[in-house]
Coordinates of C-alpha atoms (C1' of nucleotides) in Angstrom, one line a residue:
Chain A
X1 CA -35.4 -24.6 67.6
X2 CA -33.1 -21.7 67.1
X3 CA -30.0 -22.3 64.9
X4 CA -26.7 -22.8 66.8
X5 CA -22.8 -22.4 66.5
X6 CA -20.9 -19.6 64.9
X7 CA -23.3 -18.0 62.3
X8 CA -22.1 -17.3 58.5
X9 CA -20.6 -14.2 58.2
X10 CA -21.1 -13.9 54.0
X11 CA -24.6 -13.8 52.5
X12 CA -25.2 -17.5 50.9
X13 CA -27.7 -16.0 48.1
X14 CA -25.8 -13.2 47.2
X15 CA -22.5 -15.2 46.9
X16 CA -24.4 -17.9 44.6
X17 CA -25.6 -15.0 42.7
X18 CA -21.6 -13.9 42.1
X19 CA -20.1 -17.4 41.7
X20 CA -23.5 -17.5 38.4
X21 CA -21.9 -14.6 37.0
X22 CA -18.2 -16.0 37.2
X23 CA -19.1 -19.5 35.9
X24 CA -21.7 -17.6 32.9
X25 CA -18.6 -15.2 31.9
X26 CA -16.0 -18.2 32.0
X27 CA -17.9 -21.4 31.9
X28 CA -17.4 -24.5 34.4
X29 CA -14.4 -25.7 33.4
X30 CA -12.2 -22.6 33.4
X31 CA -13.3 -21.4 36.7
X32 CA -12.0 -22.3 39.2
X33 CA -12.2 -23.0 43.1
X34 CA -9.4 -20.6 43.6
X35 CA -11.1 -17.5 41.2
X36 CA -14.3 -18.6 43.8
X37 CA -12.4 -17.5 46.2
X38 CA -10.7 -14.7 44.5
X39 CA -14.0 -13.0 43.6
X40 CA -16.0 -14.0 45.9
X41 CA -13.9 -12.9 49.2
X42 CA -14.8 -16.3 51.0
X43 CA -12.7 -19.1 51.5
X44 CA -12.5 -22.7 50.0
X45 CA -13.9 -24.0 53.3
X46 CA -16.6 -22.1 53.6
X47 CA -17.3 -22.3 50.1
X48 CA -17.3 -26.1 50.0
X49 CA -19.4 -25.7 53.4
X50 CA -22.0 -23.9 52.0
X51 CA -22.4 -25.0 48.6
X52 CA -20.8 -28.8 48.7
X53 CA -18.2 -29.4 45.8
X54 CA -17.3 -27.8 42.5
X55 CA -20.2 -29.3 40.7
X56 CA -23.3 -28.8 42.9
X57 CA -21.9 -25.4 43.5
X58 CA -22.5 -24.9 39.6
X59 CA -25.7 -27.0 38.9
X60 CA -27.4 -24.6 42.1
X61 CA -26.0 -21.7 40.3
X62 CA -27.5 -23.2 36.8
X63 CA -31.1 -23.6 38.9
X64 CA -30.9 -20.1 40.0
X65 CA -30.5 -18.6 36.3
X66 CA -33.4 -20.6 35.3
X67 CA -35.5 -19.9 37.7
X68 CA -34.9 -15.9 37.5
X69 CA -35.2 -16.1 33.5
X70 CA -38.6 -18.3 34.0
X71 CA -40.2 -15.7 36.2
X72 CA -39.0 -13.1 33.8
X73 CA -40.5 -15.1 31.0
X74 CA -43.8 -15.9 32.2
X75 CA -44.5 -12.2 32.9
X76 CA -43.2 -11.0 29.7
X77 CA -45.5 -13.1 27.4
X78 CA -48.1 -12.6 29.4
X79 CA -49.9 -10.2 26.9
X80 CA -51.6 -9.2 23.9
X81 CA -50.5 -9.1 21.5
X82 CA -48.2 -11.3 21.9
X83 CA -45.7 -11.0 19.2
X84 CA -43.9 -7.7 19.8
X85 CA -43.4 -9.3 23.6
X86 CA -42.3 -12.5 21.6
X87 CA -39.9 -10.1 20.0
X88 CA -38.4 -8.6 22.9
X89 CA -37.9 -12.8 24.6
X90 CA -35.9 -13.3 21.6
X91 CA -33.8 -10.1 21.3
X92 CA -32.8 -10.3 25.0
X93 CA -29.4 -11.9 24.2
X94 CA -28.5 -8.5 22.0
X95 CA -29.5 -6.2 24.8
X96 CA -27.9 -8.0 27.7
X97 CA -24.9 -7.6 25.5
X98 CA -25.3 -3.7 25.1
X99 CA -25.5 -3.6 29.1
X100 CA -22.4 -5.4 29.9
X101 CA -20.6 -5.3 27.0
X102 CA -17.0 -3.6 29.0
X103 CA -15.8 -6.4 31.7
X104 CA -16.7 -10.0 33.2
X105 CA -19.2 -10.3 30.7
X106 CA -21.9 -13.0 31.3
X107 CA -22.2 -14.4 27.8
X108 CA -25.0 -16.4 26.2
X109 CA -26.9 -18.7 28.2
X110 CA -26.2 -20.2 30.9
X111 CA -28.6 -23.2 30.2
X112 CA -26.9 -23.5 26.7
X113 CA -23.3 -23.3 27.7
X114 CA -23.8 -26.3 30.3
X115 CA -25.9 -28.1 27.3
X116 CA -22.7 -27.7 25.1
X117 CA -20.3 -28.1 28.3
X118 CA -21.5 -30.9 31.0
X119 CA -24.4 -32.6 28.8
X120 CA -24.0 -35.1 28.2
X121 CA -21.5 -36.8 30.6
X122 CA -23.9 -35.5 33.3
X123 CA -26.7 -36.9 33.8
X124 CA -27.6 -34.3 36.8
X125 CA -27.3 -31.6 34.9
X126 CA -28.7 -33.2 31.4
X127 CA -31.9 -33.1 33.8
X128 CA -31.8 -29.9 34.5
X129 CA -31.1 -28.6 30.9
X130 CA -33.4 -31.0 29.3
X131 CA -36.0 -29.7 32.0
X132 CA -35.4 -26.0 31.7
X133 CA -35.8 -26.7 27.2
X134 CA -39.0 -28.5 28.5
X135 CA -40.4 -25.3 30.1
X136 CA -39.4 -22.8 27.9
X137 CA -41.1 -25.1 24.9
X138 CA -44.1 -25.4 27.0
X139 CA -44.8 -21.7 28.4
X140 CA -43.8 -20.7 24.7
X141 CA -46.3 -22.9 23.1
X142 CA -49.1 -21.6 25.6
X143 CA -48.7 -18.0 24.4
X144 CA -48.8 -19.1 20.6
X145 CA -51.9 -21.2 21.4
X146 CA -53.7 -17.9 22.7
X147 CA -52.1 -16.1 19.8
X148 CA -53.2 -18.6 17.3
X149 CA -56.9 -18.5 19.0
X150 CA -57.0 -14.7 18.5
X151 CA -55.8 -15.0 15.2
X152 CA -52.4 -12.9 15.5
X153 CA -50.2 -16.4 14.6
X154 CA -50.6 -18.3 11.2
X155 CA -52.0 -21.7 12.8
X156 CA -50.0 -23.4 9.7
X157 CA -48.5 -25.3 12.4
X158 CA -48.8 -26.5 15.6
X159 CA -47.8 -24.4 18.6
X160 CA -45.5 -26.9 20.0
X161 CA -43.7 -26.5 16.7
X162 CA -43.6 -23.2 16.5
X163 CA -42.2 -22.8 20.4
X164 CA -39.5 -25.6 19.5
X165 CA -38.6 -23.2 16.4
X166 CA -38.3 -20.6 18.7
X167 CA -36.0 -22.4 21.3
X168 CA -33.7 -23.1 18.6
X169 CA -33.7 -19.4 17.3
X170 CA -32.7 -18.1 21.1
X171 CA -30.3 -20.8 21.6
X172 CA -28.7 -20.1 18.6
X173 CA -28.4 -16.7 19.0
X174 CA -27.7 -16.9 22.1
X175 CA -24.5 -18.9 21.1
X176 CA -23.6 -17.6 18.1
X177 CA -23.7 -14.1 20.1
X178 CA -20.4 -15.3 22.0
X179 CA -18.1 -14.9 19.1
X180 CA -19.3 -11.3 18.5
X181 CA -22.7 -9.7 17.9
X182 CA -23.8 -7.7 14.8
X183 CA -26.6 -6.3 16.3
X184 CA -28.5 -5.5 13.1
X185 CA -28.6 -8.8 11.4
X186 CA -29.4 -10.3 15.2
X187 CA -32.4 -8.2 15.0
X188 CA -33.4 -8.8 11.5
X189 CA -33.1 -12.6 12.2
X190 CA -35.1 -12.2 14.6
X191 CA -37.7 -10.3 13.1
X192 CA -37.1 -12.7 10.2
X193 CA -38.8 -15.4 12.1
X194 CA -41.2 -13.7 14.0
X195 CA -42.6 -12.3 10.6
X196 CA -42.6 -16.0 9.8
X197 CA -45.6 -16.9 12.6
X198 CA -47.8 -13.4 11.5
X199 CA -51.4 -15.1 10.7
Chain B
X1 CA 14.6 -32.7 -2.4
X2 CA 13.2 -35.9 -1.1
X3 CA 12.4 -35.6 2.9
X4 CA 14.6 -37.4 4.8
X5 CA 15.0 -38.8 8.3
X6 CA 12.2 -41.7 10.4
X7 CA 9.6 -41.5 7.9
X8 CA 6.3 -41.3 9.9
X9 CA 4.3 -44.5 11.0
X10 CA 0.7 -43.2 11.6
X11 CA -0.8 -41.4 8.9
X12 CA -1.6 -37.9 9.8
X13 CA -4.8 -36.9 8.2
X14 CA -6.5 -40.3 9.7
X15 CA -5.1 -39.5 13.0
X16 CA -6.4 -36.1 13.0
X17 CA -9.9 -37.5 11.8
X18 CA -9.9 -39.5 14.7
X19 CA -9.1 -37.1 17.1
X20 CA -11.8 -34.7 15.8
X21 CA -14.2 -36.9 16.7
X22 CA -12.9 -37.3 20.0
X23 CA -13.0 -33.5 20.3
X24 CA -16.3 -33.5 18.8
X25 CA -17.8 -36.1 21.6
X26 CA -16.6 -34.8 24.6
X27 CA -15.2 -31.2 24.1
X28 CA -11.7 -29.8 24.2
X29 CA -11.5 -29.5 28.1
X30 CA -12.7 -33.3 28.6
X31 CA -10.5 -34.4 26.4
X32 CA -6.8 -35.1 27.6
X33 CA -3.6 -35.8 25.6
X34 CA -3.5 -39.1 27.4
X35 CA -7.2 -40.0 25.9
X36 CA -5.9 -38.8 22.5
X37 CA -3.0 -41.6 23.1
X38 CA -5.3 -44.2 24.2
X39 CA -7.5 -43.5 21.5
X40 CA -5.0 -42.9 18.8
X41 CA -2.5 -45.4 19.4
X42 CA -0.3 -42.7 18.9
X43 CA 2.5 -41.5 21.7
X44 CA 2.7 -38.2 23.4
X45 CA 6.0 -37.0 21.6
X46 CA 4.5 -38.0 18.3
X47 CA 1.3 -36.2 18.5
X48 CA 3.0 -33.0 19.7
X49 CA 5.8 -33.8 17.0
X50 CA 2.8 -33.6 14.4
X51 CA 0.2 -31.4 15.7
X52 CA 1.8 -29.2 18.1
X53 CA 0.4 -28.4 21.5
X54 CA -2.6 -29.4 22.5
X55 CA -4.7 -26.3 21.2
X56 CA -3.5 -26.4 17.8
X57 CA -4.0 -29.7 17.4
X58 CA -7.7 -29.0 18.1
X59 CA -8.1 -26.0 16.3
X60 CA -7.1 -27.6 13.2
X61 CA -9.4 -30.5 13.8
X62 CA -12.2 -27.8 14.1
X63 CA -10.2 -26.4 10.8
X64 CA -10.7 -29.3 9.0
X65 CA -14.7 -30.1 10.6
X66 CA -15.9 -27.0 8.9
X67 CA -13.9 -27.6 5.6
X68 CA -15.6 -31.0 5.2
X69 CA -19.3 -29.2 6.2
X70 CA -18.7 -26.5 3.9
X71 CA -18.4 -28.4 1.2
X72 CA -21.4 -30.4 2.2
X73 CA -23.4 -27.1 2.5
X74 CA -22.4 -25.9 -1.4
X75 CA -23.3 -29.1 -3.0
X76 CA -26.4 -29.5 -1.0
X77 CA -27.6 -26.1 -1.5
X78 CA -26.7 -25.5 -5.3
X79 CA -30.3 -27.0 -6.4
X80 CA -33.8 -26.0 -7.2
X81 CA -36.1 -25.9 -5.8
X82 CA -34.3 -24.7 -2.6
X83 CA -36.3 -25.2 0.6
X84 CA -36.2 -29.1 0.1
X85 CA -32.3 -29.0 0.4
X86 CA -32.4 -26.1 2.8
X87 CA -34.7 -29.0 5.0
X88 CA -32.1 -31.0 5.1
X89 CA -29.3 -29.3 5.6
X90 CA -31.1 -27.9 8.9
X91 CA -32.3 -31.7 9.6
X92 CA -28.9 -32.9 9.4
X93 CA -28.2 -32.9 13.7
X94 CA -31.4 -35.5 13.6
X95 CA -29.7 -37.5 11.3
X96 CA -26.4 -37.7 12.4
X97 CA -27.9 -38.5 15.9
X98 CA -30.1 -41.2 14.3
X99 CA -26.4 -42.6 12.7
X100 CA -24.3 -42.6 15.9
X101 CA -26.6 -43.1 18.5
X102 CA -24.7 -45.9 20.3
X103 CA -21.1 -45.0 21.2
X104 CA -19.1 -42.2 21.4
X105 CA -21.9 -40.1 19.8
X106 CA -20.2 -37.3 18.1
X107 CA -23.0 -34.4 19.5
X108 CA -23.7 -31.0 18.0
X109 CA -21.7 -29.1 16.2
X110 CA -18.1 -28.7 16.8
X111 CA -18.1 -25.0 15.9
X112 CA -21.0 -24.5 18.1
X113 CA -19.1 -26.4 20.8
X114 CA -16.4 -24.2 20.2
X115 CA -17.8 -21.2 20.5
X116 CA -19.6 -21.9 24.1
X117 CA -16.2 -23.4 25.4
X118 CA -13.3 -21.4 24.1
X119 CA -14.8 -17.8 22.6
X120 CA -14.7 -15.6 23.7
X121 CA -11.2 -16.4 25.6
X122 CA -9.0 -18.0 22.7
X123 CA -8.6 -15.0 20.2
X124 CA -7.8 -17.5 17.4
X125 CA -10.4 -20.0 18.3
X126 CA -13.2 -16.7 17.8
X127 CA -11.6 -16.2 14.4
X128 CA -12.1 -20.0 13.2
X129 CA -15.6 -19.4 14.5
X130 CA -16.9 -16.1 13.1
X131 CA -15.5 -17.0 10.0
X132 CA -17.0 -20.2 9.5
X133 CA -20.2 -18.5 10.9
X134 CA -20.1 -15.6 7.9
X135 CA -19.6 -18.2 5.1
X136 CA -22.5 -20.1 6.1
X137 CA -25.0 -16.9 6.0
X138 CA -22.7 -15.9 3.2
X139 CA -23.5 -19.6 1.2
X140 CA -27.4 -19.9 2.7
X141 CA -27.7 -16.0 1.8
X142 CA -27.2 -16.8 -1.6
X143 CA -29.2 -19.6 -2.0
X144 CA -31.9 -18.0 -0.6
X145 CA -30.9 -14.5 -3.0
X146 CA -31.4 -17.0 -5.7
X147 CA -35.0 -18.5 -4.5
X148 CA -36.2 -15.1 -3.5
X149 CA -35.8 -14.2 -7.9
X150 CA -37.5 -17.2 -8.3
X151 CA -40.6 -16.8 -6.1
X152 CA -39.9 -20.1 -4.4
X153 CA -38.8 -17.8 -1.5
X154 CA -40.5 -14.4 0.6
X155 CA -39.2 -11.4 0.0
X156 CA -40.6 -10.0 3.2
X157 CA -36.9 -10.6 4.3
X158 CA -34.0 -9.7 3.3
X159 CA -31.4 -13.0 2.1
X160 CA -29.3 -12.3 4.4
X161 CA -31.6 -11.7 7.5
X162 CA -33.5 -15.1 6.4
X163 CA -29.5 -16.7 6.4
X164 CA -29.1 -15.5 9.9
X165 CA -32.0 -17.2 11.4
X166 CA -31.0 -20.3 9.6
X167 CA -27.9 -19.7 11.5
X168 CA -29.1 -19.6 14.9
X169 CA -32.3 -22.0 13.7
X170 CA -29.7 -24.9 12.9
X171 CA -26.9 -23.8 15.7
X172 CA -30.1 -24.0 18.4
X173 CA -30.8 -27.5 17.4
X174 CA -27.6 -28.8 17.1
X175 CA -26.8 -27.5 20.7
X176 CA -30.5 -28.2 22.3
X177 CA -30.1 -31.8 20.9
X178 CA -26.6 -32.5 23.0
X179 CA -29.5 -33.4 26.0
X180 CA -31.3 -35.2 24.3
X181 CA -33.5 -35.2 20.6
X182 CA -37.4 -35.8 20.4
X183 CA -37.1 -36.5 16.6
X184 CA -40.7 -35.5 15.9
X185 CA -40.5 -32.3 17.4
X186 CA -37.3 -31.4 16.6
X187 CA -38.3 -31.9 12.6
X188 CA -42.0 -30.0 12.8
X189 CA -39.6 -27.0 14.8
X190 CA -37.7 -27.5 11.2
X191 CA -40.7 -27.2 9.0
X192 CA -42.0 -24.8 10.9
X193 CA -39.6 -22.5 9.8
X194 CA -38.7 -23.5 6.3
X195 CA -42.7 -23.0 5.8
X196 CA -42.2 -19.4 7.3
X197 CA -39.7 -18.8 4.8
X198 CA -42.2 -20.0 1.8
X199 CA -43.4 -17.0 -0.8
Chain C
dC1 C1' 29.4 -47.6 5.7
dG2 C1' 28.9 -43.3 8.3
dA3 C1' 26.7 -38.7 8.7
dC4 C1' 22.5 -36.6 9.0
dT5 C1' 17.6 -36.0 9.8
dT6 C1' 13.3 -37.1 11.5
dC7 C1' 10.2 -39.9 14.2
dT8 C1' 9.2 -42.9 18.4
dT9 C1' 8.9 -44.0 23.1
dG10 C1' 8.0 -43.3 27.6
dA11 C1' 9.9 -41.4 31.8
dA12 C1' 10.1 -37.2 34.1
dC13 C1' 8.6 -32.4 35.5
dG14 C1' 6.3 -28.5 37.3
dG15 C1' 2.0 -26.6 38.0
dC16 C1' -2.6 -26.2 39.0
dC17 C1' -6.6 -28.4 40.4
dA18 C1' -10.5 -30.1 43.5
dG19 C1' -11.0 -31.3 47.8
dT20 C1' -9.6 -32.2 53.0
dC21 C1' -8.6 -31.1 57.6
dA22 C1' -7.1 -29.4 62.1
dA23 C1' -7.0 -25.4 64.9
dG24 C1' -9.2 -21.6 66.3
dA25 C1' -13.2 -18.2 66.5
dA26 C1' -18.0 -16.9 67.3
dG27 C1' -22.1 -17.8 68.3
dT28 C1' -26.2 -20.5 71.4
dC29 C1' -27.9 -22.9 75.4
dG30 C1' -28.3 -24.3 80.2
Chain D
dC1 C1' -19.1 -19.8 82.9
dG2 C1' -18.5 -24.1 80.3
dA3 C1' -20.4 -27.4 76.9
dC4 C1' -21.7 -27.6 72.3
dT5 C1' -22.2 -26.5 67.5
dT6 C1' -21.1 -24.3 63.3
dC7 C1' -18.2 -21.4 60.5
dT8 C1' -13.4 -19.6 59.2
dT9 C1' -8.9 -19.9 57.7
dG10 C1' -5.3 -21.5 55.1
dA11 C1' -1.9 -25.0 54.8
dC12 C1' -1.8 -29.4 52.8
dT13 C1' -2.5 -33.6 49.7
dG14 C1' -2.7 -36.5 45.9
dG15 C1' -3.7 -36.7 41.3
dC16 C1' -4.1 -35.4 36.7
dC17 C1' -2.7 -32.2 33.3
dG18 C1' 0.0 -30.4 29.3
dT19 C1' 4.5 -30.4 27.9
dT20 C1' 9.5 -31.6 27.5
dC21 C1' 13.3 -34.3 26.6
dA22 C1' 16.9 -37.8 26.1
dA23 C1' 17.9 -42.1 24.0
dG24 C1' 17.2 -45.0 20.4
dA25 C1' 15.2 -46.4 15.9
dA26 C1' 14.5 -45.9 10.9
dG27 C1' 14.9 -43.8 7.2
dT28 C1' 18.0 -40.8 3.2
dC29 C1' 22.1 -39.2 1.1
dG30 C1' 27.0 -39.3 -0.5

DNA sequence: CGACTTCTTGAACGGCCAGTCAAGAAGTCG
DNA sequence: CGACTTCTTGACTGGCCGTTCAAGAAGTCG
């Protein structure tokens, strides 16, 4: 059965794809139905026809950002050896920063600023935070457990441990990185750490 | 010269000690002037009488949080052997969730929260931030500076990169456990850094 | 006491916000 | 074409928000 009545005249994904990029640069509560509207070039209606209210309009865009960054992290640590790819995970927040660094700037991460922002009046999106934390830990922890096997990772602790470390370190960063990023000690905390797992 | 006039009936610093912790539990945005009456037992005209508007009244609560930490952080850290303390201090989001886990759960860090809900937009709330951010590398730094002499600590890093990751290590937690803390992981992550750090 | 200052109280204000809705437009289907 | 469905548009609503302010209360000072 074909789909009836007038058809949409904006692209759904793209539009969710602009509305994460408005609510990463200014968080939830300082944007806005009206800067939507504003920057998206669609109208409340629509918007609140397509995407339901304020808040599911966000938690699809949060869903979104994680998916994209958990494709991107599978394939990255996908390797061996692991650690330089480890490296490059954790440096991320310094290089998106280098990209966009002029105007509109998405800033930390998106998971992270709804941890600090909605959780954890929200249960909905505790959920999806607490799940998001659950896969990083758990993809993260899979590489070190190959790493530790092939001897590259001190197996001084467990890789669960070391993964949850390593959530910490990004979230932090990632935060921290909002009030201004000094590149150099970002990347020699890093490194810091990473020297901290060499077998 | 005596002050003269009303002398005041609530007592300031208690008032703004309360209100912190109503910032600190559900954010600045959550948190309305009418709450802060309800909660205070203060009136409208009073509280702006005293504090100001609305964002000065928080940023002097977030003031006077990292004051109170600071001093914390010196008196923990001025001991040897380091990494003990240094445990602790980077433990101390588990224990303050073990404290307050019933009712308005203070959660995080109010700097953190700070920083993922006003910088990068609030000039002033950015300064309070990256300042209290630079003495607590500055403080861990030397610590560590001092542990490093002593061969408690690597010098693979430099005291200062090491302070960094502390940084992001303890800023990570504190924001990751707003959704929710598995104790046991949360202190192995912990140890599993500290040990990294170990000569 | 009376002048002066500061604090208290709570009503009032304008503004912005998320969300609704009615009227019309643009398709499909028979 | 005409019935039906869905999307678009933008005016509108009710509510909460931060902030102000006028009137009165409670002190000090001479």
């Amino acid at each position: 059965m074909a789909r009836t009545g007038r058809p949409r005249e904006f692209d759904r994904e793209q539009t969710l794809e602009r509305a994460l990029e408005l609510f990463w640069s200014r968080g939830y509560g300082a944007t806005s139905i009206q800067d939507l509207v504003d920057a998206l070039a669609v109208e409340r209606g629509s918007l609140y026809g397509a995407f339901g209210d304020k808040r599911r309009f966000y938690l699809e865009a949060v869903r979104l950002y994680w998916e994209v960054y958990e494709r991107h992290l599978i394939a990255a640590l996908d390797t061996s050896p692991l650690l330089p790819a480890l490296r490059e995970i954790l440096t991320h927040p310094v290089r998106l920063d280098e990209l966009v660094s002029d105007v509109g700037v998405p800033q930390g991460c998106l998971v992270g600023n709804t941890t600090a922002e909605l959780v954890p009046q929200d249960g909905e999106a505790t959920e999806i935070v607490t799940r998001s934390y659950r896969r990083f830990t758990g993809i993260v922890a899979d590489a070190l457990r190959r790493a530790q096997a092939a001897k590259e990772v001190t197996d001084g602790a467990r890789p669960e441990a070391q993964a949850q470390m390593l959530l910490y370190l990004v979230q932090g960063l990632s935060l921290v990185s909002r009030a201004g990023l000094d590149r150099t000690a970002a990347l020699a905390a890093v490194d810091a750490a990473v020297d901290g797992l060499r077998a």
